[in-house]
Short mmCIF file of C-alpha atoms in Angstrom, two decimals:
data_model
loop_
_atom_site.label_atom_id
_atom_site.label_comp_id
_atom_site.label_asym_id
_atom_site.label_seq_id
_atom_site.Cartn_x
_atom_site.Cartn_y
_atom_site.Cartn_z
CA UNK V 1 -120.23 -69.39 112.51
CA UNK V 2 -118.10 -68.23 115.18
CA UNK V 3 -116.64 -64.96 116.63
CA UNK V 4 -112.74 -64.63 115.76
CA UNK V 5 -110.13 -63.54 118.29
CA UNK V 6 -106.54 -62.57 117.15
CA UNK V 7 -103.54 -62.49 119.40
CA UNK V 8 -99.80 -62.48 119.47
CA UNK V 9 -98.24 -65.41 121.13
CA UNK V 10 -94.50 -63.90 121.25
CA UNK V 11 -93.72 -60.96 121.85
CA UNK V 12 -95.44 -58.95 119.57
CA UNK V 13 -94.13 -58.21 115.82
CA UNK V 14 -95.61 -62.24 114.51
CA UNK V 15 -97.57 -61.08 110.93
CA UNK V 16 -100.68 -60.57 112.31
CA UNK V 17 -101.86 -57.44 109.67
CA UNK V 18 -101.30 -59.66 107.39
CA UNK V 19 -103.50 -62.61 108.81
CA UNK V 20 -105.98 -60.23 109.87
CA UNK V 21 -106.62 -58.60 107.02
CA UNK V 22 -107.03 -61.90 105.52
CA UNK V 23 -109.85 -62.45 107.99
CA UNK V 24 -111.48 -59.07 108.10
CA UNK V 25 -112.17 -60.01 104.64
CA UNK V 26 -114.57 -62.26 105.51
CA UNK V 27 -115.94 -60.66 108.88
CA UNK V 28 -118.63 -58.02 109.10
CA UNK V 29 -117.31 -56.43 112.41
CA UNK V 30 -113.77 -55.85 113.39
CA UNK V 31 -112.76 -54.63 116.82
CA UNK V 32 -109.30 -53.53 118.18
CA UNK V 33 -109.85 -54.16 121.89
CA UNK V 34 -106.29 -53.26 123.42
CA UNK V 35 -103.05 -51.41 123.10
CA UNK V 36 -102.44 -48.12 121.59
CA UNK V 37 -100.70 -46.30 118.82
CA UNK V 38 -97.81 -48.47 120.18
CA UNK V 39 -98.72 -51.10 118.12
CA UNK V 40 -98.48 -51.66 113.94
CA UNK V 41 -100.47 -53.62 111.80
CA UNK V 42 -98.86 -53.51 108.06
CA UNK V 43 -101.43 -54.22 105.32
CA UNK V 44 -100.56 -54.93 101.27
CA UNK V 45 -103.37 -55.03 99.31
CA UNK V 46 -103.20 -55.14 95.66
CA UNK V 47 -99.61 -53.67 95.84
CA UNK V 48 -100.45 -50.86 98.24
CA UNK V 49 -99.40 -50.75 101.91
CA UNK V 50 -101.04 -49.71 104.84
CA UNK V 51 -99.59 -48.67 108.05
CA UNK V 52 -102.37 -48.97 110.86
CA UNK V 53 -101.61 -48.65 114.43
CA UNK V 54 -104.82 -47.50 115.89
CA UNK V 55 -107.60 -48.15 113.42
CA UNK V 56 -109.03 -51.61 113.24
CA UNK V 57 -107.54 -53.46 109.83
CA UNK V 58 -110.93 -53.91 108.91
CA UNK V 59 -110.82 -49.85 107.66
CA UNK V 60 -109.49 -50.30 104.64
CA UNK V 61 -111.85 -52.70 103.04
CA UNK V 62 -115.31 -51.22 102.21
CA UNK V 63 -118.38 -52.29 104.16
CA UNK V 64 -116.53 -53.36 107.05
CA UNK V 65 -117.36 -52.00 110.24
CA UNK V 66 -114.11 -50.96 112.57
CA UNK V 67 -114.51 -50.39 116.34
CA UNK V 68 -112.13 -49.23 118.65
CA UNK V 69 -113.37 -50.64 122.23
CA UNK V 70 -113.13 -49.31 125.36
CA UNK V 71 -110.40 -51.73 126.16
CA UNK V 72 -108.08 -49.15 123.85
CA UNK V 73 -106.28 -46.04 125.02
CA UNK V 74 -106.42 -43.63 122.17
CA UNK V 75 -104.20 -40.52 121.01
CA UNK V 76 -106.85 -38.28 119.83
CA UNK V 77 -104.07 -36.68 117.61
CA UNK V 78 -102.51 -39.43 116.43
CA UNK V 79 -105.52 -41.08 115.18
CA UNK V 80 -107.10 -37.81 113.48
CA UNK V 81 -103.37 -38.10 111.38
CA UNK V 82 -104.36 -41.71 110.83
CA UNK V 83 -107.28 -40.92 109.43
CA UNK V 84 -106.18 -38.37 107.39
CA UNK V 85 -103.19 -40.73 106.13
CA UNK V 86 -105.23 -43.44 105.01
CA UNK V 87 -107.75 -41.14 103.37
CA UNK V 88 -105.09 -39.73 101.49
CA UNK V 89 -104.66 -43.68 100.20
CA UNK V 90 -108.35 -43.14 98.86
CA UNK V 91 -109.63 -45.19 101.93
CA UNK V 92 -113.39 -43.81 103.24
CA UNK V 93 -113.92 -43.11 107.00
CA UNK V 94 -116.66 -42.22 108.66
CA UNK V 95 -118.86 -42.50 111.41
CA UNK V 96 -120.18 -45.13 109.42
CA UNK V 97 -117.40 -47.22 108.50
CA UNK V 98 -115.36 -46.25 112.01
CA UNK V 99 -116.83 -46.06 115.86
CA UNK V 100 -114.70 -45.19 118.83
CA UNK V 101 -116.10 -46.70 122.73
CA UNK V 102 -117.60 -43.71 124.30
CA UNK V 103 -115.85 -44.83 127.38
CA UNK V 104 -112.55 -45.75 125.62
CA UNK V 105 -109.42 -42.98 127.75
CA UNK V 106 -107.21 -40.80 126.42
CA UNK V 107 -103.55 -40.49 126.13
CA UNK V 108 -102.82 -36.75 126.84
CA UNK V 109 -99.61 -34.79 126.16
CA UNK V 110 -98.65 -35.36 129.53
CA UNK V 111 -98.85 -38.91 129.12
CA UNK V 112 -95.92 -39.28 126.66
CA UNK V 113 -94.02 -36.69 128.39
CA UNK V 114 -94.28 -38.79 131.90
CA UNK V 115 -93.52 -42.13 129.59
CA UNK V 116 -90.08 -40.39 127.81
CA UNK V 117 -89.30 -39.13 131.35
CA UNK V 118 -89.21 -42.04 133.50
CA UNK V 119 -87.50 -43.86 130.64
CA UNK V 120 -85.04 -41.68 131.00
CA UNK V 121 -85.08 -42.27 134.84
CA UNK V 122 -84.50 -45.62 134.61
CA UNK V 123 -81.36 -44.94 132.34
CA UNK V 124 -80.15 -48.90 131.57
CA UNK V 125 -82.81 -50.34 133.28
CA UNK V 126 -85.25 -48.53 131.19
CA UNK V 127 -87.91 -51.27 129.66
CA UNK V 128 -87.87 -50.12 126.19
CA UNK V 129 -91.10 -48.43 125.59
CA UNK V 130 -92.08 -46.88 122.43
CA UNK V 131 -92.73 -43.18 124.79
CA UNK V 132 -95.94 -42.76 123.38
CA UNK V 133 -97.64 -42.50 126.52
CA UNK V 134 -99.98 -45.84 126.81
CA UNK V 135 -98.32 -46.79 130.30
CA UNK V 136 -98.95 -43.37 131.96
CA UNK V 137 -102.49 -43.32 130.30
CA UNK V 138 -103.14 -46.92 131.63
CA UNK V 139 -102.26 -46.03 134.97
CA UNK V 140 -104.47 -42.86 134.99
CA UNK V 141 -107.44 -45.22 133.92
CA UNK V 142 -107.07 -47.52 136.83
CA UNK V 143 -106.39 -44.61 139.21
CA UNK V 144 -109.61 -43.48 138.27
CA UNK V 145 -108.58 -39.77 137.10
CA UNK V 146 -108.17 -40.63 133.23
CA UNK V 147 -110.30 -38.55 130.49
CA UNK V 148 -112.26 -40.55 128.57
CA UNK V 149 -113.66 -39.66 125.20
CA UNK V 150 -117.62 -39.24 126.58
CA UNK V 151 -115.79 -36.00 128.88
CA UNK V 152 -115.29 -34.09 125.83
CA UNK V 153 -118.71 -33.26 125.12
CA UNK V 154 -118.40 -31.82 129.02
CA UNK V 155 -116.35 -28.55 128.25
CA UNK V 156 -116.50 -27.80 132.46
CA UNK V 157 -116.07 -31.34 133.74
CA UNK V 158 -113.41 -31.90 131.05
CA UNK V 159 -111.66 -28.75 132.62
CA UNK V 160 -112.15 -29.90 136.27
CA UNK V 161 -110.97 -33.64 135.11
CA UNK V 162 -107.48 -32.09 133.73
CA UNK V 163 -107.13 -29.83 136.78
CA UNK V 164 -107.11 -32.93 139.19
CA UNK V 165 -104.94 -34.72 136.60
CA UNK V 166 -101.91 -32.39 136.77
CA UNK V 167 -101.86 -31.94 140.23
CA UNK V 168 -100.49 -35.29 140.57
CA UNK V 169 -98.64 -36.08 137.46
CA UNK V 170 -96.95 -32.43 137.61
CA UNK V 171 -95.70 -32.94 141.42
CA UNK V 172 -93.87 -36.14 139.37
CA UNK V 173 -92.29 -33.87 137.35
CA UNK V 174 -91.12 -31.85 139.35
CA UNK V 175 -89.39 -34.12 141.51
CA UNK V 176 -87.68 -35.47 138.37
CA UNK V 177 -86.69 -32.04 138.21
CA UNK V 178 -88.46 -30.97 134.78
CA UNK V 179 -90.82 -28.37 133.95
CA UNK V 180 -94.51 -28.96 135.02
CA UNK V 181 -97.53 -29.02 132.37
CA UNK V 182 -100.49 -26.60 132.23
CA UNK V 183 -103.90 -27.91 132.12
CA UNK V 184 -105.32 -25.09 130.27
CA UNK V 185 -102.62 -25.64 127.76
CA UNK V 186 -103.98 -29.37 127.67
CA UNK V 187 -107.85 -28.56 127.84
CA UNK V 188 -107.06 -25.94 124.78
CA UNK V 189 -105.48 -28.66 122.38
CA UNK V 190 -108.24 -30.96 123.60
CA UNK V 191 -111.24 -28.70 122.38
CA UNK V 192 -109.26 -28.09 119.23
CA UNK V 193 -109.94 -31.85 118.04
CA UNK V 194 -113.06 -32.44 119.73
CA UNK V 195 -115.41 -31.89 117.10
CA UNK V 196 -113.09 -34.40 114.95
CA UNK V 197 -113.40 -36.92 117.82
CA UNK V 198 -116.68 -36.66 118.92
CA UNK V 199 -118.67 -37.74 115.45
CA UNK V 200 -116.66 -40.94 116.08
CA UNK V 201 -117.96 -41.30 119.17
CA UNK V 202 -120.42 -44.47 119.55
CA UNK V 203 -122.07 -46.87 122.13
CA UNK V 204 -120.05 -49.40 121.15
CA UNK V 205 -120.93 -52.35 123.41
CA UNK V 206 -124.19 -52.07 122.23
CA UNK V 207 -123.33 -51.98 118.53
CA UNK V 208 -121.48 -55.21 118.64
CA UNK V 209 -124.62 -57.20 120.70
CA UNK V 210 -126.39 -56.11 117.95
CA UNK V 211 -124.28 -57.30 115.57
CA UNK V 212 -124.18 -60.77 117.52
CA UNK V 213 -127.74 -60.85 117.55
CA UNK V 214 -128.32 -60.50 114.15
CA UNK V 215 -125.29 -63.26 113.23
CA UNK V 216 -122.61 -61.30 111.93
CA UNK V 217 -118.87 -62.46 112.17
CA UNK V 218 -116.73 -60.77 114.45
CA UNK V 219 -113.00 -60.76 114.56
CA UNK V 220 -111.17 -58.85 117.79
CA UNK V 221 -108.34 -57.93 116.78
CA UNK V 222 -104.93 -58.05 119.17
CA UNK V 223 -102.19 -56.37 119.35
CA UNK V 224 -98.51 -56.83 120.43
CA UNK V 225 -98.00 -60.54 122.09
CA UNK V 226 -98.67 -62.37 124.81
CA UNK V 227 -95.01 -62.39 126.27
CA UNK V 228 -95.87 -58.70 126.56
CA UNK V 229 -99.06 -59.42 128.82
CA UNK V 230 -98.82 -57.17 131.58
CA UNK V 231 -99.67 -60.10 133.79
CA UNK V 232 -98.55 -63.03 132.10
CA UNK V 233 -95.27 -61.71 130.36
CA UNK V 234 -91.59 -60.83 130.89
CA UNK V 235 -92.50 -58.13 133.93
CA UNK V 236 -91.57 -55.67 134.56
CA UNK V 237 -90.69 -55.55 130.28
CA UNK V 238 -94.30 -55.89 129.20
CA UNK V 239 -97.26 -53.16 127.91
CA UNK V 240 -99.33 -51.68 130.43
CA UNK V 241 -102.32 -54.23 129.14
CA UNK V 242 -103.83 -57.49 128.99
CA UNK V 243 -103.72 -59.92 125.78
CA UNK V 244 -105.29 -63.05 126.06
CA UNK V 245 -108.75 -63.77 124.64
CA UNK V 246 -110.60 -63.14 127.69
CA UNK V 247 -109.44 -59.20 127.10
CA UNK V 248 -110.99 -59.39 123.59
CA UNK V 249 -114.02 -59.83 125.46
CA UNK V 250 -113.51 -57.24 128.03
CA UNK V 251 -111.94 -54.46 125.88
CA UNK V 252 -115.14 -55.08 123.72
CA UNK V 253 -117.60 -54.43 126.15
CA UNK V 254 -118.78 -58.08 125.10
CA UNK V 255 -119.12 -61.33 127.84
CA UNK V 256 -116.28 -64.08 127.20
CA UNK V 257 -119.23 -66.25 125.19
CA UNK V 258 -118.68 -63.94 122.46
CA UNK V 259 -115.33 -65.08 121.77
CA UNK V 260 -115.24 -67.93 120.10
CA UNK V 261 -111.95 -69.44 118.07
CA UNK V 262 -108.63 -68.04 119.32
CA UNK V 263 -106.00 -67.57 117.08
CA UNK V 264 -102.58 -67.05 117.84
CA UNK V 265 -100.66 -65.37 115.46
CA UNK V 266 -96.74 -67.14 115.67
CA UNK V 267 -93.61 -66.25 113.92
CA UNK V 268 -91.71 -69.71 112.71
CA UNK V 269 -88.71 -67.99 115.20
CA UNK V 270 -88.92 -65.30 117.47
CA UNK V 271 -88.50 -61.77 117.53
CA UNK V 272 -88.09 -59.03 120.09
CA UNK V 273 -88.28 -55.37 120.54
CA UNK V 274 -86.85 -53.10 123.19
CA UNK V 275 -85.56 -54.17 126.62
CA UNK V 276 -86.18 -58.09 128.43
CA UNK V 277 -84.91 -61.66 128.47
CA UNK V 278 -84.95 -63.04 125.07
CA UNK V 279 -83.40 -66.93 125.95
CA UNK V 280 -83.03 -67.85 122.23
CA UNK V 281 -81.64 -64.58 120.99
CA UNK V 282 -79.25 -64.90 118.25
CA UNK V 283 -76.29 -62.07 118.27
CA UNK V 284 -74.65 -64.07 115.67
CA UNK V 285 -74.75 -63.94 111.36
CA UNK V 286 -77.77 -66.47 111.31
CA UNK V 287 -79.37 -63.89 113.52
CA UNK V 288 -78.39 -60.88 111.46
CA UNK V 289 -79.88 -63.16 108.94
CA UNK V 290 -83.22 -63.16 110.08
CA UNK V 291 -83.71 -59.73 110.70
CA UNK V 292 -82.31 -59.00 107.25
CA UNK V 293 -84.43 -61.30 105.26
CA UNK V 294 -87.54 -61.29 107.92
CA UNK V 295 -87.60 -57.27 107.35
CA UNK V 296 -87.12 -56.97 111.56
CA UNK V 297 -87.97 -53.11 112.04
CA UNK V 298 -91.15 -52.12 113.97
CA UNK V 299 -93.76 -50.74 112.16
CA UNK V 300 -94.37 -48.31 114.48
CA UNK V 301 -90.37 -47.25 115.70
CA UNK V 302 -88.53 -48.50 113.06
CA UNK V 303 -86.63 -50.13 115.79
CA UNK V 304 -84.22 -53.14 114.67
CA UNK V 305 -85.88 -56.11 115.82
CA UNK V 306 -84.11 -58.67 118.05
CA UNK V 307 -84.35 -62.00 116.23
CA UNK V 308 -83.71 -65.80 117.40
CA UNK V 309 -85.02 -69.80 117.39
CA UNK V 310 -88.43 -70.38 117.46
CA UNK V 311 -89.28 -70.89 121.41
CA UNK V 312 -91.65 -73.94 121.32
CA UNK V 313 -91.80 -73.79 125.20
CA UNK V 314 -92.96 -69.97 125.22
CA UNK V 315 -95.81 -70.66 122.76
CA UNK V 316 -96.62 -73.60 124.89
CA UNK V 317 -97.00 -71.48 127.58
CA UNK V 318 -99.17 -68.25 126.12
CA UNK V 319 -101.35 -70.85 124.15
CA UNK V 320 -102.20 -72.00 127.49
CA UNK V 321 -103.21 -68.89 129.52
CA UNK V 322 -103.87 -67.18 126.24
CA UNK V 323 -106.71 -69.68 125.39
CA UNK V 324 -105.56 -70.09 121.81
CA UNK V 325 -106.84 -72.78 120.13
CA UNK V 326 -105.04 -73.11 116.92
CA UNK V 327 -102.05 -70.50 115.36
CA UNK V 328 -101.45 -68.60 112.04
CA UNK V 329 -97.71 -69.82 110.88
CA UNK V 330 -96.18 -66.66 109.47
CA UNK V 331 -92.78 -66.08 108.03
CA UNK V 332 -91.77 -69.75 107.32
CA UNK V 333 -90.01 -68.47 104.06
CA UNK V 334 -87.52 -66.76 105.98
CA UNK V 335 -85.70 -69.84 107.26
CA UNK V 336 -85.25 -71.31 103.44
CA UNK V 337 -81.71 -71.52 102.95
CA UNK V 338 -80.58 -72.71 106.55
CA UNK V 339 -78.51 -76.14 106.64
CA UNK V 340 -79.56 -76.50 110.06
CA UNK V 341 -82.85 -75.09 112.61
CA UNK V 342 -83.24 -75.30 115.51
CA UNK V 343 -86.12 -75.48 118.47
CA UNK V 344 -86.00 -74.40 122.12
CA UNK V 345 -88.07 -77.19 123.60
CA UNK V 346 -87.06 -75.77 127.13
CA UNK V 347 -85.16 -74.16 129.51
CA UNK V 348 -82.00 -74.53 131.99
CA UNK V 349 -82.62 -72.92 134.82
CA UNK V 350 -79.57 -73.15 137.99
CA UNK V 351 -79.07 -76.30 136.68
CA UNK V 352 -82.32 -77.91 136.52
CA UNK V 353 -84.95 -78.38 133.46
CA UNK V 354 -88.02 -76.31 133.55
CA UNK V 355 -90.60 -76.19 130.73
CA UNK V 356 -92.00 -73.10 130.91
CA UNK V 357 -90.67 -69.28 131.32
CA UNK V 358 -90.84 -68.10 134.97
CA UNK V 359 -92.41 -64.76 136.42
CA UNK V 360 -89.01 -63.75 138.47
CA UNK V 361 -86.83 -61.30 136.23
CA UNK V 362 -83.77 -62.46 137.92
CA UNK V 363 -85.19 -66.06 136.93
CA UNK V 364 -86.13 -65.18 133.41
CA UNK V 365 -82.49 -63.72 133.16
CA UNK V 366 -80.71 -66.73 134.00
CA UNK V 367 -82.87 -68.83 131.14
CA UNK V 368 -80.65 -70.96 129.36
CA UNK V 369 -82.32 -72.79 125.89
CA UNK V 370 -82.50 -76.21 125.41
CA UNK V 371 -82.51 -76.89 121.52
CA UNK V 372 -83.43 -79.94 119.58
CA UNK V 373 -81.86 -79.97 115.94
CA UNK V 374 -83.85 -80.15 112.74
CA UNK V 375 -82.45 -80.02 108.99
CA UNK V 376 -83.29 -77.68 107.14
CA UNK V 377 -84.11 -77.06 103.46
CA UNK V 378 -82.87 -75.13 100.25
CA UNK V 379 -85.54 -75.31 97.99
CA UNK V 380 -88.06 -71.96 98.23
CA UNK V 381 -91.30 -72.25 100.15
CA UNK V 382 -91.70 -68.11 99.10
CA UNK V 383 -95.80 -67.85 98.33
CA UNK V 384 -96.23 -71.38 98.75
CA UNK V 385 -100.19 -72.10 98.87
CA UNK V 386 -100.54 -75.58 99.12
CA UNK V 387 -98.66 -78.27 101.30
CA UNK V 388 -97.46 -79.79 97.74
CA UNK V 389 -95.55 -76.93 97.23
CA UNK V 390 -93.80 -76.59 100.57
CA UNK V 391 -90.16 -78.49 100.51
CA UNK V 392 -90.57 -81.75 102.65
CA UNK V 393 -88.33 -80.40 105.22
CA UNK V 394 -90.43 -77.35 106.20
CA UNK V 395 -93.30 -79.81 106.53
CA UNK V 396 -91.33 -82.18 108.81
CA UNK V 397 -90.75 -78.75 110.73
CA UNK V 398 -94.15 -77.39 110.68
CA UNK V 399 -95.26 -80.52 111.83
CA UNK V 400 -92.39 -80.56 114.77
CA UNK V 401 -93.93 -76.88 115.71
CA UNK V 402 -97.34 -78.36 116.25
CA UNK V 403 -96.40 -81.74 118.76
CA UNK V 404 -94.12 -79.26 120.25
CA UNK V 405 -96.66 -76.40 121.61
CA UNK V 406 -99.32 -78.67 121.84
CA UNK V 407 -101.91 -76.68 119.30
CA UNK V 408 -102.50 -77.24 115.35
CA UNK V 409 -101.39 -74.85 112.61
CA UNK V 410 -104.65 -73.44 111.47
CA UNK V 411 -103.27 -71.30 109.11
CA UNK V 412 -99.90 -71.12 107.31
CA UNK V 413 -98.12 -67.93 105.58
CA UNK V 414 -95.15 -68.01 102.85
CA UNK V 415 -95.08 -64.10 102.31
CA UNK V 416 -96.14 -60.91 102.82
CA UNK V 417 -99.05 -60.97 100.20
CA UNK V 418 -102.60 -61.55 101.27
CA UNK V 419 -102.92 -64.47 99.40
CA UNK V 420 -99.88 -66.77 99.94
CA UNK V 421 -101.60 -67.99 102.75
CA UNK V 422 -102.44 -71.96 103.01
CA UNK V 423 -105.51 -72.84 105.05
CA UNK V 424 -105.48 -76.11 107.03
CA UNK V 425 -109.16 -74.90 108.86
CA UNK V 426 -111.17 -71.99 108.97
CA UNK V 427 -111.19 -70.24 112.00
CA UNK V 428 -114.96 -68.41 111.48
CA UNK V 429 -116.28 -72.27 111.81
CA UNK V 430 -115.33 -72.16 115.21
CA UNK V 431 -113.17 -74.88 117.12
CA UNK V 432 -114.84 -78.23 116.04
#
């Protein structure tokens, strides 16, 4: 059996709670190895929803272990009212059920107050973040000066940490000309949620060898997209973190063996929150369309999403660098109804055909979509769990989809319930 890795391979927004809960089903260990509480998983089980943005999807079914790796920058805060949320659903967690990296950072107050205020800054040129802090709290871990969940057993070198800390992000606010931030004020809310934290607190690398060791299934779990990679996406409108499967091993604490399938979790069109180039964007009624019938608000904002084609060339591309080796299908129920679909198979670019999405903003701007036409179909394909209940048009299509990005549909979902879901392989069998 092999190890599961789950990432977006758009820009975030594709289904994946949905298909992950679907696999966590079957896993023994599920990891979140990325991201923040800027990211949203949405759950239905049985008729009840859950709203996840920092706790693994694995949480909510019992006997599951969730991990939050080191690869994650956590809201201490927010995730104690996470907790407290889904208990309130009757969901048990405990140290038990739920282990947090010992080495995972933290966001701080003055994290989302930095985020809001550069934002603001950047006035229209602002990149559309959700101002919960991840980007400040990412840049404090790679300056070296971030507070990690192991300091707050430390009470003194906690207080020495956050003294260094707001020497240098408070001479930033001050010459954006707002008020500074006390570290006591900081350390004080910090030791109020400690002793919540702290049980949590686990060697979590070691955990998940063990796990391996002993043969159990494993499914990292991704969030956001790839086109949001802070390397490999729309930069300088991207997260502050890596994506691709080779961060599922990192933000584990696990080596790259680990992984083994990659899915790619793929809207059948494209969405987008926030700020960027978007080449297939719709601002028309079939693009009020989508977002209507798709549902298009962020689970985490409430944000009206950006909707448009499916951009064959863009999943192309993060398949490649992503190292995804087959994709999850979602939302192919919201096109029923369209005469007409179409596919952005490339791009014009000054003239010239490219076939892939360029790092230059003032490239990516200039993107013009190249579309090949397919018909479309009346008939429903809603909770469709079998091919021989799919209309013969959105088969032609799904099968367009997979010579067009150059990977197989692994998985294929008609609706928001668990188990309208058809399965073409199983991804815990590995690639074969």
């Amino acid at each position: 059996m092999a190890n599961v890795a789950v990432i977006g391979s758009q820009w975030g927004d594709e289904g994946k709670g949905k298909i992950v809960d679907w696999l966590s089903s079957r896993a023994d260990v599920v990891v979140r190895f990325q991201g923040g509480h800027n990211a949203g998983h949405t759950l239905v089980i049985d008729g009840v929803t859950y709203k996840l943005h920092l706790l693994p999807s694995g949480i909510v079914r019992e006997g599951k272990l969730s991990i939050i790796g080191n690869g994650v920058v956590i809201d201490p805060w927010a995730l104690m009212k996470e907790i407290d949320s889904i208990r309130a659903q009757g969901v048990s967690v405990s140290p038990e059920s739920l282990m947090i990296a010992e080495n995972a950072p933290l966001i701080l107050p003055i994290h989302a107050a930095l985020d809001n205020a550069m934002e603001r800054a950047l006035g229209n040129q602002a990149i559309g973040t959700t101002g919960r802090g991840i980007g400040p709290a990412y840049e404090d871990k790679i300056a070296r000066r971030a507070i990690r969940v192991c300091d707050l057993e430390y009470p003194d070198i906690l207080r020495e940490k956050l003294t260094r800390m707001m020497i240098h992000h408070n001479a930033l606010l001050k010459g954006l000309g707002l008020e500074t931030m006390s570290a006591d004020d900081i350390y004080d809310q910090l030791m109020d949620v400690r002793d919540k934290i702290l049980p949590f607190r686990a060697v979590t690398w070691k955990m998940l060898d063990e796990a391996r060791l002993q043969g159990k299934k494993i499914l990292f779990e991704g969030a956001q997209g790839m086109m949001l990679d802070v390397d490999h996406g729309t930069y300088p409108y991207v997260t502050s973190s890596n994506m691709s499967s080779a961060q599922a091993a990192t933000g584990s604490g696990m080596g790259p063996d680990a992984v083994g399938f990659v899915l790619g979790i793929t809207k059948a069109y494209t969405t987008r929150v926030g700020s960027g180039p978007f080449p297939t964007e719709l601002e028309d009624e079939v693009g009020q369309c989508l977002g209507e019938k798709g549902k298009e608000f962020g689970t985490t904002t409430g944000r009206k999403r950006r909707c448009g084609w499916f951009d064959a060339a863009l999943v192309r591309q993060t398949i490649k660098v992503g190292g995804i080796h087959g994709i999850a299908l979602t939302k192919l129920d919201v096109l029923d109804g369209l005469k007409e679909i179409k596919i952005c198979t490339g791009y014009e670019l000054d003239g010239k055909l490219i076939d892939y999405i360029p790092a230059s903003q003032v490239q990516q701007a200039r993107l013009k979509p190249v579309y090949v036409t397919m018909e479309g179909w009346e008939e429903s394909s809603y909770g469709a769990r079998s091919w021989a209940e799919l209309p013969a048009a959105a088969i032609k299509y799904v099968k367009h989809v997979e010579e067009l990005i150059g990977a197989p549909v692994t998985l294929l979902s008609t609706s928001p319930e668990r188990d309208d879901t058809i399965l073409m392989r199983d991804p815990f069998l590995g690639k074969q």
